[in-house]
Amino acid sequence: MSRRPLVRECPPTTWYFRQPRYLRYMSREITSIFVGAYCVLLVVGLQRLSAGPAAWEGFLLALQSADSIVFHLLALAAALYHAATWFNATQKAMPLQIGEDFVPGNVISGAHYVAWAALSVVVLYLAGVF
Amino acid sequence: MTPLKERLVQLEVLRYNPDTDTEAHFQRYEVVCQEEWVVLDALNKVKADIDPTLNYRWSCHMAVCGSCGMMINGEPKLSCHAFLRDYEGVIRVEPLAHFPVERDLVTAPDDFMEKLKRVKPYVIPKEQKPISEGEYKQTPAQLMKFRQYSMCINCMLCYAACPQYGLTPKFIGPAALTLAHRYNLDSRDGGRKERQEVVATHEGVWECTFVGACSEVCPAHVDPASALQQMKITSSIDWIVEHLIPGGKSARDTVSREDAGDIS
Ligand code: SF4
Ligand code: FES
């Protein structure tokens, strides 16, 4: 009897079609493209602002185009999904032990949602919404 | 006693014989099973009645020994814990993914064994005490801190589920890294600094992209994904203390003591 192990390769480009959970993972990863693109947009906005009132007005006008609105809706959906996956991950990454017991995971994730809501209110307040 | 319900089960089993084959192929078996059986029972019936040349590993038949892991319809499973009633149609049985196939459903676990050794999965005492000073004590709370991570049965299902391990075989992988975490969290242990040389590297926790599949397939509810994310956080803190805080060189030792929690 010989020993001649057979190696079955993991397909380097198509592996994520093997299981639905891999597709879920890839969809989470892809949302970061939108998050990154939105950061670039913010930087461009800052640059336009520093270039004077005419440049800034032009930037605001461009934001009102149909393409821009579609992009914003997509980016918002991606950012929400991305944020939710991370808040749900906090219960795994940051367990809290009190005495012998661990604080239930949804309390830890929930606390992050509450902090998110509170910070959002602060930001809206600073932006003069109320 | 009412007779048990019978069912004709169709299995499609991956076959590979290193003496004669250059490639693997599927072989179809039809076998009469009891409705309550698990996939392992069906394989045992095939081996007993139809084809004695079929090879696979098992021992306990009760999900504790960890030796019967296989891909069942593409999902890493303990075959003694995969109930026939949960499957319809032809059941496809393959050896665990990402491991070399030795013969039929038997894989070579050598790589996993090597990796286990590298994380030093044993208590490295913080301070050696003479026997006369008695045992190393631990409170129930200190035990609970790592207990979940000590439940691993070394079944390697998490490695078969992890695409990072499949794509980058040098990755130390979920179960071995989780075991490192288990000992790092142990109040009697002082070996975190030694383990960090393997853990806090690109073949260690930083190869993990948090797919999370390991935790979904783990039959012992160890949740390796959580252990790895926690180790990323402590490794990052180490890095910040060492590089950004003046005089923070001995950080790893300090963190390890805090991690473990002192009995006092
Ligand atoms: S962590 Fe879970 S899936 Fe991985 S080897 Fe241990 S028991 Fe098996
Ligand atoms: S035979 Fe022991 S775990 Fe399945």
Coordinates of C-alpha atoms in Angstrom, one line a residue, chain A residues 97, chain B residues 116 118-126 138 141-147 149-150 172 174-201 204-205 226-236 238 251-262:
Chain A
Q97 CA -18.0 38.7 31.8
Chain B
L116 CA -1.7 22.5 17.0
R118 CA 2.9 25.3 17.1
V119 CA 0.5 27.2 19.3
K120 CA 1.7 25.4 22.5
P121 CA -1.7 24.1 23.6
Y122 CA -0.9 23.5 27.2
V123 CA -0.5 25.5 30.4
I124 CA 2.8 27.2 30.6
P125 CA 2.8 28.1 34.3
K126 CA 3.2 31.8 35.2
Q138 CA -8.8 28.7 39.9
A141 CA -15.4 32.7 37.2
Q142 CA -11.8 32.2 36.0
L143 CA -12.8 28.8 34.6
M144 CA -15.8 30.2 32.8
K145 CA -13.6 32.7 31.0
F146 CA -12.1 30.0 28.8
R147 CA -14.4 27.0 29.2
Y149 CA -12.9 27.4 24.1
S150 CA -11.8 24.2 25.8
I172 CA -2.8 28.4 11.4
P174 CA -9.6 28.3 13.5
A175 CA -9.3 25.4 16.0
A176 CA -5.5 25.8 16.7
L177 CA -5.7 29.5 17.2
T178 CA -8.8 29.1 19.4
L179 CA -6.8 26.7 21.6
A180 CA -4.0 29.3 21.9
H181 CA -6.7 31.7 23.1
R182 CA -8.0 29.1 25.5
Y183 CA -4.6 28.9 27.2
N184 CA -4.0 32.6 27.1
L185 CA -7.2 33.1 29.0
D186 CA -6.3 30.6 31.7
S187 CA -5.4 32.2 35.0
R188 CA -2.7 29.6 35.6
D189 CA -1.0 30.4 32.3
G190 CA 1.8 32.8 31.5
G191 CA 2.6 31.7 28.0
R192 CA 0.9 34.3 25.9
K193 CA 4.1 36.0 24.9
E194 CA 5.5 32.8 23.5
R195 CA 2.3 32.0 21.6
Q196 CA 2.1 35.5 20.2
E197 CA 5.1 34.7 17.9
V198 CA 2.7 32.4 16.0
V199 CA -0.6 34.0 16.8
A200 CA 0.0 37.7 16.0
T201 CA 1.3 37.1 12.4
G204 CA -2.0 33.7 12.6
V205 CA -5.0 35.7 13.3
S226 CA -15.1 34.9 18.4
A227 CA -11.8 33.7 19.7
L228 CA -9.9 35.0 16.7
Q229 CA -11.6 38.4 16.7
Q230 CA -10.7 38.8 20.4
M231 CA -7.1 37.9 19.7
K232 CA -7.0 40.5 16.9
I233 CA -8.0 43.1 19.5
T234 CA -5.4 42.1 22.1
S235 CA -2.7 41.8 19.4
S236 CA -3.6 45.3 18.2
D238 CA 0.0 45.0 22.0
A251 CA 3.4 45.2 27.2
R252 CA 2.8 41.6 26.1
D253 CA 3.7 40.3 29.6
T254 CA 1.5 42.9 31.3
V255 CA -1.5 42.2 29.0
S256 CA -1.1 38.5 29.5
R257 CA -1.4 38.8 33.3
E258 CA -4.5 41.0 33.0
D259 CA -6.0 38.7 30.4
A260 CA -5.5 35.8 32.7
G261 CA -6.8 37.6 35.8
D262 CA -5.0 37.0 39.0

